[in-house]
Short mmCIF file of C-alpha atoms in Angstrom, two decimals:
data_model
loop_
_atom_site.label_atom_id
_atom_site.label_comp_id
_atom_site.label_asym_id
_atom_site.label_seq_id
_atom_site.Cartn_x
_atom_site.Cartn_y
_atom_site.Cartn_z
CA UNK W 792 246.03 51.08 123.68
CA UNK W 793 243.36 49.74 125.96
CA UNK W 794 244.60 48.94 129.41
CA UNK W 795 244.43 45.34 130.52
CA UNK W 796 243.18 46.49 133.92
CA UNK W 797 239.61 45.40 134.31
CA UNK W 798 237.31 48.39 134.37
CA UNK W 799 233.57 48.77 133.98
CA UNK W 800 232.33 50.60 130.94
CA UNK W 801 229.79 52.35 133.10
CA UNK W 802 232.56 54.25 134.82
CA UNK W 803 232.67 56.65 131.85
CA UNK W 804 230.23 59.40 132.67
CA UNK W 805 230.50 61.52 129.55
CA UNK W 806 231.41 61.16 125.90
CA UNK W 807 235.11 60.82 125.29
CA UNK W 808 236.95 62.92 122.72
CA UNK W 809 239.02 61.08 120.14
CA UNK W 810 242.62 62.10 119.67
CA UNK W 811 243.56 62.15 116.00
CA UNK W 812 247.31 61.77 115.78
CA UNK W 813 249.62 59.58 113.70
CA UNK W 814 249.72 56.75 116.17
CA UNK W 815 246.02 56.22 116.56
CA UNK W 816 246.09 52.83 118.20
CA UNK W 817 247.46 54.37 121.37
CA UNK W 818 245.48 57.54 121.16
CA UNK W 819 242.04 56.87 122.61
CA UNK W 820 241.69 58.96 125.70
CA UNK W 821 239.41 56.35 127.18
CA UNK W 822 242.25 53.88 127.18
CA UNK W 823 243.00 54.24 130.85
CA UNK W 824 239.38 53.85 131.95
CA UNK W 825 237.72 51.59 129.40
CA UNK W 826 238.32 47.89 129.04
CA UNK W 827 237.74 47.56 125.30
CA UNK W 828 236.63 43.95 125.66
CA UNK W 829 233.65 45.12 127.72
CA UNK W 830 232.53 48.17 125.74
CA UNK W 831 228.72 47.91 125.44
CA UNK W 832 227.56 46.61 122.05
CA UNK W 833 224.35 45.58 120.41
CA UNK W 834 223.64 41.84 120.51
CA UNK W 835 226.60 41.18 122.81
CA UNK W 836 227.98 37.71 121.90
CA UNK W 837 228.91 37.15 125.54
CA UNK W 838 225.22 37.36 126.40
CA UNK W 839 224.20 34.72 123.87
CA UNK W 840 222.47 31.57 125.02
CA UNK W 841 224.59 28.54 125.93
CA UNK W 842 223.17 26.73 122.88
CA UNK W 843 224.29 29.50 120.51
CA UNK W 844 227.75 29.60 122.10
CA UNK W 845 228.10 25.82 121.92
CA UNK W 846 227.08 25.83 118.26
CA UNK W 847 229.75 28.43 117.54
CA UNK W 848 232.33 26.43 119.46
CA UNK W 849 231.47 23.25 117.54
CA UNK W 850 231.66 24.94 114.13
CA UNK W 851 235.06 26.56 114.69
CA UNK W 852 236.37 23.37 116.30
CA UNK W 853 235.29 21.35 113.26
CA UNK W 854 236.97 23.87 110.96
CA UNK W 855 240.25 23.76 112.86
CA UNK W 856 240.18 19.95 113.03
CA UNK W 857 239.77 19.70 109.24
CA UNK W 858 242.51 22.30 108.76
CA UNK W 859 244.90 20.34 110.97
CA UNK W 860 243.88 17.09 109.30
CA UNK W 861 244.87 18.54 105.92
CA UNK W 862 248.44 19.12 107.09
CA UNK W 863 249.40 15.44 107.34
CA UNK W 864 246.71 13.29 105.72
CA UNK W 865 248.92 13.12 102.62
CA UNK W 866 251.95 11.62 104.39
CA UNK W 867 251.09 7.90 104.07
CA UNK W 868 250.48 8.44 100.33
CA UNK W 869 253.77 10.16 99.52
CA UNK W 870 255.40 7.15 97.89
CA UNK W 871 252.32 6.54 95.71
CA UNK W 872 252.20 10.21 94.70
CA UNK W 873 255.91 10.17 93.88
CA UNK W 874 255.49 7.16 91.61
CA UNK W 875 252.26 8.30 89.95
CA UNK W 876 253.39 11.88 89.21
CA UNK W 877 257.02 10.95 88.47
CA UNK W 878 258.19 13.31 91.22
CA UNK W 879 261.40 13.44 93.23
CA UNK W 880 261.57 13.07 96.99
CA UNK W 881 262.59 16.73 97.19
CA UNK W 882 259.44 17.79 95.33
CA UNK W 883 257.33 15.66 97.65
CA UNK W 884 258.97 17.40 100.63
CA UNK W 885 258.00 20.74 99.14
CA UNK W 886 254.32 19.78 99.13
CA UNK W 887 254.57 19.55 102.91
CA UNK W 888 256.88 22.55 103.29
CA UNK W 889 254.68 24.80 101.12
CA UNK W 890 251.65 23.86 103.18
CA UNK W 891 253.34 24.58 106.51
CA UNK W 892 254.91 27.91 105.60
CA UNK W 893 251.68 29.26 104.08
CA UNK W 894 249.52 27.88 106.86
CA UNK W 895 251.78 29.53 109.41
CA UNK W 896 252.06 33.00 107.88
CA UNK W 897 248.93 33.63 105.78
CA UNK W 898 246.83 34.00 108.96
CA UNK W 899 248.30 37.51 109.25
CA UNK W 900 246.14 38.47 106.26
CA UNK W 901 243.02 36.72 107.53
CA UNK W 902 243.28 38.11 111.05
CA UNK W 903 243.67 41.70 109.85
CA UNK W 904 240.74 41.30 107.46
CA UNK W 905 238.56 39.80 110.19
CA UNK W 906 239.23 42.80 112.43
CA UNK W 907 237.82 45.09 109.74
CA UNK W 908 235.19 43.05 107.89
CA UNK W 909 234.14 40.56 110.56
CA UNK W 910 234.74 36.88 111.23
CA UNK W 911 232.03 35.33 109.03
CA UNK W 912 233.07 36.86 105.66
CA UNK W 913 236.65 35.71 106.25
CA UNK W 914 235.55 32.20 107.20
CA UNK W 915 233.43 31.94 104.05
CA UNK W 916 236.08 33.22 101.63
CA UNK W 917 238.79 31.06 103.18
CA UNK W 918 236.58 27.95 103.22
CA UNK W 919 235.81 28.50 99.54
CA UNK W 920 239.55 28.59 98.78
CA UNK W 921 239.96 25.38 100.78
CA UNK W 922 237.29 23.71 98.62
CA UNK W 923 238.93 24.90 95.38
CA UNK W 924 242.37 23.74 96.52
CA UNK W 925 241.05 20.31 97.48
CA UNK W 926 239.32 19.85 94.10
CA UNK W 927 242.48 20.83 92.22
CA UNK W 928 244.62 18.48 94.29
CA UNK W 929 242.28 15.56 93.70
CA UNK W 930 242.55 15.95 89.91
CA UNK W 931 246.14 17.23 89.62
CA UNK W 932 248.41 15.46 87.15
CA UNK W 933 251.77 17.13 87.81
CA UNK W 934 253.76 17.65 90.99
CA UNK W 935 254.15 21.38 90.22
CA UNK W 936 250.38 21.83 90.23
CA UNK W 937 250.18 19.84 93.42
CA UNK W 938 252.73 22.05 95.20
CA UNK W 939 250.83 25.17 94.14
CA UNK W 940 247.46 23.77 95.14
CA UNK W 941 248.79 22.62 98.51
CA UNK W 942 249.78 26.25 99.08
CA UNK W 943 246.27 27.40 98.06
CA UNK W 944 244.70 24.74 100.28
CA UNK W 945 246.86 25.93 103.19
CA UNK W 946 245.86 29.57 102.59
CA UNK W 947 242.20 28.61 102.76
CA UNK W 948 242.42 26.20 105.67
CA UNK W 949 244.54 28.39 107.94
CA UNK W 950 241.85 31.04 108.49
CA UNK W 951 240.17 28.75 111.00
CA UNK W 952 243.45 28.43 112.89
CA UNK W 953 244.01 32.19 112.72
CA UNK W 954 240.73 33.57 114.01
CA UNK W 955 238.96 30.77 115.87
CA UNK W 956 240.62 31.66 119.18
CA UNK W 957 239.62 35.29 118.62
CA UNK W 958 236.08 34.12 117.84
CA UNK W 959 235.95 32.34 121.19
CA UNK W 960 237.36 35.43 122.89
CA UNK W 961 234.40 37.30 121.38
CA UNK W 962 231.85 35.07 123.10
CA UNK W 963 233.56 33.92 126.30
CA UNK W 964 234.84 36.12 129.10
CA UNK W 965 238.30 35.83 130.64
CA UNK W 966 237.38 33.48 133.48
CA UNK W 967 235.82 31.01 130.98
CA UNK W 968 238.58 30.95 128.37
CA UNK W 969 240.87 28.36 129.89
CA UNK W 970 238.28 25.58 129.77
CA UNK W 971 236.95 26.74 126.42
CA UNK W 972 240.40 26.96 124.85
CA UNK W 973 241.18 23.51 126.20
CA UNK W 974 238.07 22.00 124.62
CA UNK W 975 238.57 23.94 121.41
CA UNK W 976 242.23 23.05 121.02
CA UNK W 977 241.44 19.36 121.31
CA UNK W 978 239.96 19.57 117.80
CA UNK W 979 243.11 20.61 115.89
CA UNK W 980 245.02 18.04 117.91
CA UNK W 981 242.60 15.31 116.87
CA UNK W 982 243.22 16.15 113.20
CA UNK W 983 246.95 15.30 113.16
CA UNK W 984 246.26 12.23 115.28
CA UNK W 985 243.70 10.84 112.83
CA UNK W 986 245.42 12.10 109.67
CA UNK W 987 247.90 9.24 109.19
CA UNK W 988 245.26 6.58 109.89
CA UNK W 989 242.68 8.10 107.54
CA UNK W 990 245.27 8.87 104.88
CA UNK W 991 246.76 5.40 104.99
CA UNK W 992 243.37 3.67 104.92
CA UNK W 993 241.98 5.79 102.05
CA UNK W 994 245.15 5.53 100.01
CA UNK W 995 245.37 1.79 100.47
CA UNK W 996 241.73 1.21 99.59
CA UNK W 997 241.00 3.82 96.90
CA UNK W 998 244.28 5.44 95.85
CA UNK W 999 246.04 8.62 96.96
CA UNK W 1000 243.50 10.94 95.33
CA UNK W 1001 240.87 9.68 97.77
CA UNK W 1002 242.60 11.64 100.55
CA UNK W 1003 241.91 14.92 98.77
CA UNK W 1004 238.37 13.97 97.82
CA UNK W 1005 237.82 13.30 101.51
CA UNK W 1006 239.18 16.78 102.33
CA UNK W 1007 236.87 18.20 99.64
CA UNK W 1008 233.83 16.75 101.39
CA UNK W 1009 235.04 17.99 104.78
CA UNK W 1010 235.80 21.50 103.52
CA UNK W 1011 232.37 21.69 101.84
CA UNK W 1012 230.70 20.77 105.15
CA UNK W 1013 232.74 23.46 106.91
CA UNK W 1014 231.73 26.06 104.30
CA UNK W 1015 228.03 25.21 104.64
CA UNK W 1016 228.27 25.29 108.44
CA UNK W 1017 229.66 28.81 108.38
CA UNK W 1018 227.14 29.89 105.74
CA UNK W 1019 224.02 28.52 107.43
CA UNK W 1020 224.66 28.03 111.15
CA UNK W 1021 227.38 30.51 112.09
CA UNK W 1022 226.43 33.92 113.47
CA UNK W 1023 229.17 36.53 113.33
CA UNK W 1024 230.72 37.17 116.75
CA UNK W 1025 232.71 40.22 115.67
CA UNK W 1026 231.82 43.62 117.12
CA UNK W 1027 233.92 46.43 115.72
CA UNK W 1028 233.54 48.52 118.86
CA UNK W 1029 235.73 45.96 120.63
CA UNK W 1030 238.43 45.86 117.97
CA UNK W 1031 241.40 48.18 118.36
CA UNK W 1032 242.37 47.48 114.76
CA UNK W 1033 239.01 48.67 113.44
CA UNK W 1034 238.79 51.66 115.76
CA UNK W 1035 242.29 52.84 114.91
CA UNK W 1036 241.66 52.50 111.16
CA UNK W 1037 238.36 54.37 111.50
CA UNK W 1038 239.97 57.14 113.51
CA UNK W 1039 242.71 57.56 110.92
CA UNK W 1040 240.08 58.15 108.26
CA UNK W 1041 238.13 60.55 110.46
CA UNK W 1042 241.31 62.46 111.20
CA UNK W 1043 242.11 62.70 107.51
CA UNK W 1044 238.60 63.92 106.67
CA UNK W 1045 238.73 66.48 109.48
CA UNK W 1046 242.05 67.82 108.23
CA UNK W 1047 240.61 68.24 104.73
CA UNK W 1048 237.47 69.89 106.08
CA UNK W 1049 239.42 72.25 108.30
CA UNK W 1050 241.82 73.15 105.48
CA UNK W 1051 238.98 73.85 103.05
CA UNK W 1052 237.16 75.96 105.59
CA UNK W 1053 240.29 77.92 106.30
CA UNK W 1054 240.81 78.55 102.58
CA UNK W 1055 237.25 79.83 102.06
CA UNK W 1056 237.20 82.09 105.08
CA UNK W 1057 240.64 83.48 104.22
CA UNK W 1058 241.70 86.33 106.43
CA UNK W 1059 238.21 87.56 107.26
CA UNK W 1060 238.26 86.44 110.85
CA UNK W 1061 241.64 85.00 111.77
CA UNK W 1062 240.91 85.20 115.47
CA UNK W 1063 237.92 82.95 115.13
CA UNK W 1064 239.72 80.27 113.15
CA UNK W 1065 240.62 77.01 114.85
CA UNK W 1066 243.95 75.46 113.85
CA UNK W 1067 243.68 72.07 112.20
CA UNK W 1068 245.57 70.43 115.04
CA UNK W 1069 243.17 71.88 117.61
CA UNK W 1070 240.19 70.83 115.52
CA UNK W 1071 241.48 67.26 115.51
CA UNK W 1072 241.85 67.29 119.26
CA UNK W 1073 238.31 68.62 119.64
CA UNK W 1074 236.80 66.12 117.21
CA UNK W 1075 234.05 64.22 118.97
CA UNK W 1076 231.78 61.53 117.66
CA UNK W 1077 228.13 62.64 117.66
CA UNK W 1078 225.38 61.09 119.72
CA UNK W 1079 227.57 58.89 121.90
CA UNK W 1080 225.62 57.71 124.96
CA UNK W 1081 227.10 58.66 128.28
CA UNK W 1082 227.87 55.11 129.33
CA UNK W 1083 229.58 54.04 126.10
CA UNK W 1084 233.13 54.63 124.96
CA UNK W 1085 233.78 56.97 122.05
CA UNK W 1086 234.82 54.07 119.91
CA UNK W 1087 231.25 52.75 119.94
CA UNK W 1088 229.48 52.76 116.60
CA UNK W 1089 227.31 55.83 116.01
CA UNK W 1090 224.92 57.01 113.27
CA UNK W 1091 226.81 58.36 110.32
CA UNK W 1092 229.96 56.34 110.84
CA UNK W 1093 228.51 53.39 108.96
CA UNK W 1094 228.97 55.38 105.77
CA UNK W 1095 232.75 55.51 106.21
CA UNK W 1096 234.43 52.99 103.91
CA UNK W 1097 237.74 51.43 104.90
CA UNK W 1098 240.29 50.76 102.16
CA UNK W 1099 242.68 47.82 101.71
CA UNK W 1100 245.52 49.76 103.34
CA UNK W 1101 243.45 49.90 106.51
CA UNK W 1102 243.73 46.12 106.82
CA UNK W 1103 247.49 46.13 106.43
CA UNK W 1104 248.39 43.12 108.63
CA UNK W 1105 251.87 44.26 109.54
CA UNK W 1106 251.22 47.19 111.93
CA UNK W 1107 249.11 45.00 114.27
CA UNK W 1108 251.70 42.24 113.93
CA UNK W 1109 254.54 44.57 114.88
CA UNK W 1110 252.43 45.91 117.75
CA UNK W 1111 252.29 42.40 119.16
CA UNK W 1112 256.04 41.95 118.65
CA UNK W 1113 256.82 45.28 120.32
CA UNK W 1114 256.02 43.76 123.72
CA UNK W 1115 258.62 41.59 125.39
CA UNK W 1116 256.06 39.40 127.14
CA UNK W 1117 254.42 38.56 123.80
CA UNK W 1118 257.72 37.78 122.07
CA UNK W 1119 258.87 35.36 124.76
CA UNK W 1120 255.55 33.50 124.79
CA UNK W 1121 255.51 33.37 120.98
CA UNK W 1122 259.00 31.86 120.99
CA UNK W 1123 257.95 29.33 123.63
CA UNK W 1124 254.85 28.32 121.67
CA UNK W 1125 256.84 28.08 118.45
CA UNK W 1126 259.38 25.78 120.07
CA UNK W 1127 256.64 23.55 121.50
CA UNK W 1128 255.05 23.17 118.07
CA UNK W 1129 258.37 22.73 116.30
CA UNK W 1130 259.11 19.91 118.71
CA UNK W 1131 255.70 18.31 118.10
CA UNK W 1132 256.11 18.30 114.31
CA UNK W 1133 259.66 16.98 114.57
CA UNK W 1134 258.47 14.22 116.88
CA UNK W 1135 255.58 13.03 114.71
CA UNK W 1136 257.72 13.17 111.56
CA UNK W 1137 260.75 11.28 112.90
CA UNK W 1138 258.67 8.84 114.95
CA UNK W 1139 257.00 7.57 111.77
CA UNK W 1140 260.44 7.02 110.23
CA UNK W 1141 261.70 5.21 113.34
CA UNK W 1142 258.66 2.93 113.43
CA UNK W 1143 259.03 2.14 109.74
CA UNK W 1144 262.79 1.58 109.74
CA UNK W 1145 263.43 -0.04 113.11
CA UNK W 1146 260.09 -1.66 113.91
CA UNK W 1147 259.04 -2.48 110.33
CA UNK W 1148 255.58 -0.90 110.79
CA UNK W 1149 253.32 -0.10 107.83
CA UNK W 1150 251.48 3.22 107.46
CA UNK W 1151 248.36 2.08 109.29
CA UNK W 1152 250.26 0.63 112.27
CA UNK W 1153 252.39 3.79 112.45
CA UNK W 1154 249.21 5.84 112.54
CA UNK W 1155 247.90 3.81 115.46
CA UNK W 1156 251.08 4.46 117.47
CA UNK W 1157 251.00 8.17 116.64
CA UNK W 1158 247.40 8.22 117.82
CA UNK W 1159 248.85 7.90 121.35
CA UNK W 1160 250.44 11.33 120.90
CA UNK W 1161 247.06 12.70 119.85
CA UNK W 1162 245.25 11.10 122.78
CA UNK W 1163 247.72 12.57 125.25
CA UNK W 1164 247.49 15.97 123.56
CA UNK W 1165 243.69 16.03 123.68
CA UNK W 1166 243.68 15.02 127.36
CA UNK W 1167 246.30 17.66 128.17
CA UNK W 1168 244.33 20.32 126.31
CA UNK W 1169 241.00 19.64 128.01
CA UNK W 1170 242.32 18.95 131.53
CA UNK W 1171 244.95 21.69 131.33
CA UNK W 1172 242.36 24.21 130.24
CA UNK W 1173 240.06 23.37 133.13
CA UNK W 1174 242.97 23.49 135.58
CA UNK W 1175 243.93 26.86 134.15
CA UNK W 1176 240.49 28.32 134.94
CA UNK W 1177 240.54 26.77 138.41
CA UNK W 1178 243.94 28.24 139.26
CA UNK W 1179 242.90 31.62 137.86
CA UNK W 1180 239.74 31.65 139.98
CA UNK W 1181 241.69 30.86 143.16
CA UNK W 1182 244.28 33.53 142.43
CA UNK W 1183 241.57 36.10 141.75
CA UNK W 1184 239.88 35.24 145.03
CA UNK W 1185 243.16 35.66 146.89
CA UNK W 1186 243.73 38.98 145.07
CA UNK W 1187 240.44 40.53 146.07
CA UNK W 1188 238.61 39.58 142.89
CA UNK W 1189 241.12 41.34 140.64
CA UNK W 1190 243.06 39.57 137.94
CA UNK W 1191 245.89 40.21 135.54
CA UNK W 1192 246.85 38.21 132.47
CA UNK W 1193 249.96 36.56 133.94
CA UNK W 1194 247.86 34.69 136.50
CA UNK W 1195 246.95 32.38 133.62
CA UNK W 1196 250.54 31.11 133.33
CA UNK W 1197 250.68 29.88 136.92
CA UNK W 1198 248.75 26.74 135.96
CA UNK W 1199 251.39 25.72 133.40
CA UNK W 1200 253.97 25.05 136.13
CA UNK W 1201 252.38 21.71 137.03
CA UNK W 1202 253.37 20.21 133.66
CA UNK W 1203 256.85 21.72 133.47
CA UNK W 1204 258.67 19.06 135.49
CA UNK W 1205 257.26 16.12 133.54
CA UNK W 1206 257.58 17.35 129.94
CA UNK W 1207 261.42 17.16 129.62
CA UNK W 1208 261.53 13.87 131.55
CA UNK W 1209 258.98 12.23 129.24
CA UNK W 1210 260.91 13.43 126.18
CA UNK W 1211 264.14 11.92 127.52
CA UNK W 1212 262.27 8.68 128.24
CA UNK W 1213 261.01 8.58 124.65
CA UNK W 1214 264.47 9.41 123.27
CA UNK W 1215 266.20 6.47 124.87
CA UNK W 1216 263.30 4.05 124.45
CA UNK W 1217 263.68 4.58 120.68
CA UNK W 1218 267.47 4.53 120.82
CA UNK W 1219 267.55 1.23 122.72
CA UNK W 1220 264.79 -0.29 120.59
CA UNK W 1221 262.51 -0.81 123.59
CA UNK W 1222 259.12 -2.44 123.33
CA UNK W 1223 256.69 -0.29 121.36
CA UNK W 1224 254.38 -0.15 124.40
CA UNK W 1225 257.00 1.98 126.17
CA UNK W 1226 257.07 4.37 123.22
CA UNK W 1227 253.27 4.59 123.31
CA UNK W 1228 253.32 5.51 127.02
CA UNK W 1229 255.99 8.15 126.44
CA UNK W 1230 254.03 9.63 123.54
CA UNK W 1231 250.92 9.95 125.71
CA UNK W 1232 252.93 11.72 128.44
CA UNK W 1233 254.65 14.01 125.94
CA UNK W 1234 251.38 15.03 124.33
CA UNK W 1235 249.70 15.53 127.71
CA UNK W 1236 252.40 17.75 129.25
CA UNK W 1237 253.43 19.79 126.21
CA UNK W 1238 249.90 20.70 125.17
CA UNK W 1239 248.96 21.43 128.79
CA UNK W 1240 251.58 24.19 128.69
CA UNK W 1241 250.56 25.34 125.21
CA UNK W 1242 246.90 25.70 126.18
CA UNK W 1243 247.85 27.98 129.07
CA UNK W 1244 250.21 30.12 126.98
CA UNK W 1245 247.71 30.48 124.12
CA UNK W 1246 245.00 31.62 126.54
CA UNK W 1247 247.54 34.05 128.01
CA UNK W 1248 248.19 35.62 124.60
CA UNK W 1249 244.46 36.28 124.21
CA UNK W 1250 244.13 37.69 127.75
CA UNK W 1251 247.26 39.86 127.49
CA UNK W 1252 246.20 41.53 124.24
CA UNK W 1253 242.64 42.83 124.70
CA UNK W 1254 241.26 44.24 121.47
CA UNK W 1255 244.08 42.56 119.53
CA UNK W 1256 243.42 38.91 120.28
CA UNK W 1257 243.09 38.02 116.59
CA UNK W 1258 246.43 39.65 115.73
CA UNK W 1259 248.06 37.89 118.69
CA UNK W 1260 246.80 34.48 117.57
CA UNK W 1261 247.92 35.21 113.99
CA UNK W 1262 251.40 36.13 115.25
CA UNK W 1263 251.39 32.89 117.23
CA UNK W 1264 250.47 30.99 114.06
CA UNK W 1265 253.33 32.65 112.20
CA UNK W 1266 255.88 31.67 114.84
CA UNK W 1267 254.39 28.20 115.09
CA UNK W 1268 254.42 27.56 111.34
CA UNK W 1269 257.94 28.92 110.88
CA UNK W 1270 259.33 26.84 113.74
CA UNK W 1271 257.54 23.73 112.43
CA UNK W 1272 258.96 24.33 108.95
CA UNK W 1273 262.53 24.63 110.28
CA UNK W 1274 262.21 21.66 112.61
CA UNK W 1275 260.95 19.39 109.83
CA UNK W 1276 263.71 20.45 107.46
CA UNK W 1277 266.45 19.65 109.99
CA UNK W 1278 264.84 16.70 111.78
CA UNK W 1279 265.99 13.85 109.55
CA UNK W 1280 269.59 15.07 109.11
CA UNK W 1281 269.91 15.50 112.88
CA UNK W 1282 268.27 12.13 113.49
CA UNK W 1283 270.79 10.51 111.17
CA UNK W 1284 273.71 12.19 112.96
CA UNK W 1285 272.59 12.05 116.59
CA UNK W 1286 270.11 9.20 116.64
CA UNK W 1287 266.80 9.44 118.47
CA UNK W 1288 268.57 9.47 121.84
CA UNK W 1289 270.76 12.47 121.05
CA UNK W 1290 268.13 14.38 119.08
CA UNK W 1291 265.41 14.20 121.70
CA UNK W 1292 267.77 14.71 124.62
CA UNK W 1293 268.60 17.99 122.88
CA UNK W 1294 264.89 18.71 122.47
CA UNK W 1295 264.41 18.06 126.22
CA UNK W 1296 266.98 20.77 126.88
CA UNK W 1297 265.18 23.13 124.51
CA UNK W 1298 261.92 22.47 126.37
CA UNK W 1299 263.63 23.42 129.64
CA UNK W 1300 264.60 26.74 128.03
CA UNK W 1301 261.00 27.11 126.86
CA UNK W 1302 259.74 26.63 130.40
CA UNK W 1303 262.20 29.23 131.70
CA UNK W 1304 260.80 31.74 129.17
CA UNK W 1305 257.27 31.11 130.46
CA UNK W 1306 258.40 31.52 134.08
CA UNK W 1307 260.17 34.77 133.17
CA UNK W 1308 256.96 36.15 131.68
CA UNK W 1309 255.05 34.96 134.74
CA UNK W 1310 257.37 37.01 136.94
CA UNK W 1311 258.01 40.07 134.75
CA UNK W 1312 255.15 40.12 132.25
CA UNK W 1313 252.83 42.44 134.17
CA UNK W 1314 255.45 45.18 134.56
CA UNK W 1315 256.49 44.79 130.91
CA UNK W 1316 252.91 45.17 129.74
CA UNK W 1317 252.38 48.30 131.82
CA UNK W 1318 255.55 49.84 130.46
CA UNK W 1319 254.46 49.07 126.90
CA UNK W 1320 250.99 50.50 127.47
CA UNK W 1321 252.40 53.71 128.94
CA UNK W 1322 254.82 54.05 126.04
CA UNK W 1323 252.11 53.46 123.43
CA UNK W 1324 249.71 55.86 125.11
CA UNK W 1325 252.25 58.69 125.24
CA UNK W 1326 253.55 58.24 121.67
#
């Protein structure tokens, strides 16, 4: 596995031999000297013009906003859908549950495919599925079809969530990612904030099908943007997933070649024969320039075709989960998102039941959560880069991934306090203005932390950023699914005061996990890298 220690590619003075063993991902002998994120490539995306980078950022941000918008735009129309399609409340719940569970876990497929075939083909295929799902939903006449098409729509929409962060990692260097991630993540936060308002307005004016026609138009715009304006940021030389799959095939071909040669030669010159194992160790890619790692693309390798098994999403996923620092951050991010979905879901019920708000008014209140989240994402991202720059300066210009988490500490004190304030404002039926203030603070502090931890996952997994973000999506979607399924029963038993006091305690545990990674993450990563390299 590539070391996270920053090293210049130019430090390699001669071509590097590729080890060809079973565990290829940890077998590149350049691992200890080459930072895979900075291997020289043709048309380096990090050298693109600011205009090209901004265009890329805008396209992926639009795609993620539409994807997030699709998750809850239906909610204000649920009663109309239930009546029109003669559905039960349980079936309506499954339209939301199916969307969340697919949206959370299907990114494993997209991320693995994007590490082999590139970002643009995956964006195009997924966007096409999104379009098809939206069309089918708009014309569906049974709830069973609707549940299935919501799953298809989720499968298509989630690709943007899965690989957009990796796309930005392709074009922005480490010291720029905090601000960029903050700006980028504001888009998927804007989607859920606007979803209830747009859904309620469209449903009230034109009927519930208008929501899905609106998504159809949005998904078509996203597809055309990727088709016409998007330039692929993927470079296979910087992907551990691609390099490992390629090396497995080369190793297999070398074994066959060596075996055939040995069979033909027979016993004529046994002293001159090279054992297959030694041949694999001596295998070297031809024509590799002296200043480029052996994993760099070379003439002849373009003819090698990778099969479906080479994009098996589970090995990269389990690689991410094999590291303690990743697991703790994934749990923390999952809990933050589970809390956010529980909050938005139960808040709408509280406003409807206790404050007698209609769908549009509820959407306006929930917009406060979105405003706070967007502010926390943008400001937290910029603060993250600022703190990282200061820590690098104090450390002689050197950085390590855990420095990124230092900036999250500023929000840790205020997040649980704002949740407790919201809990008892709802419980005591306080003025709705108090709830709005608490929602802004909750969104601001929780997403501040999430922006830092998401950037950390990208920084801590060089060459596997797409797999790391996909694993994060899986944890996030699963936690959101569970939190939504238990939210209403717990709200009925504990009330808003008890439920969100409990969530405040869970957020404290989440913060402790982040602090633990801040303190121990670097040593854990080094241990994991040494173990992977020696396997």
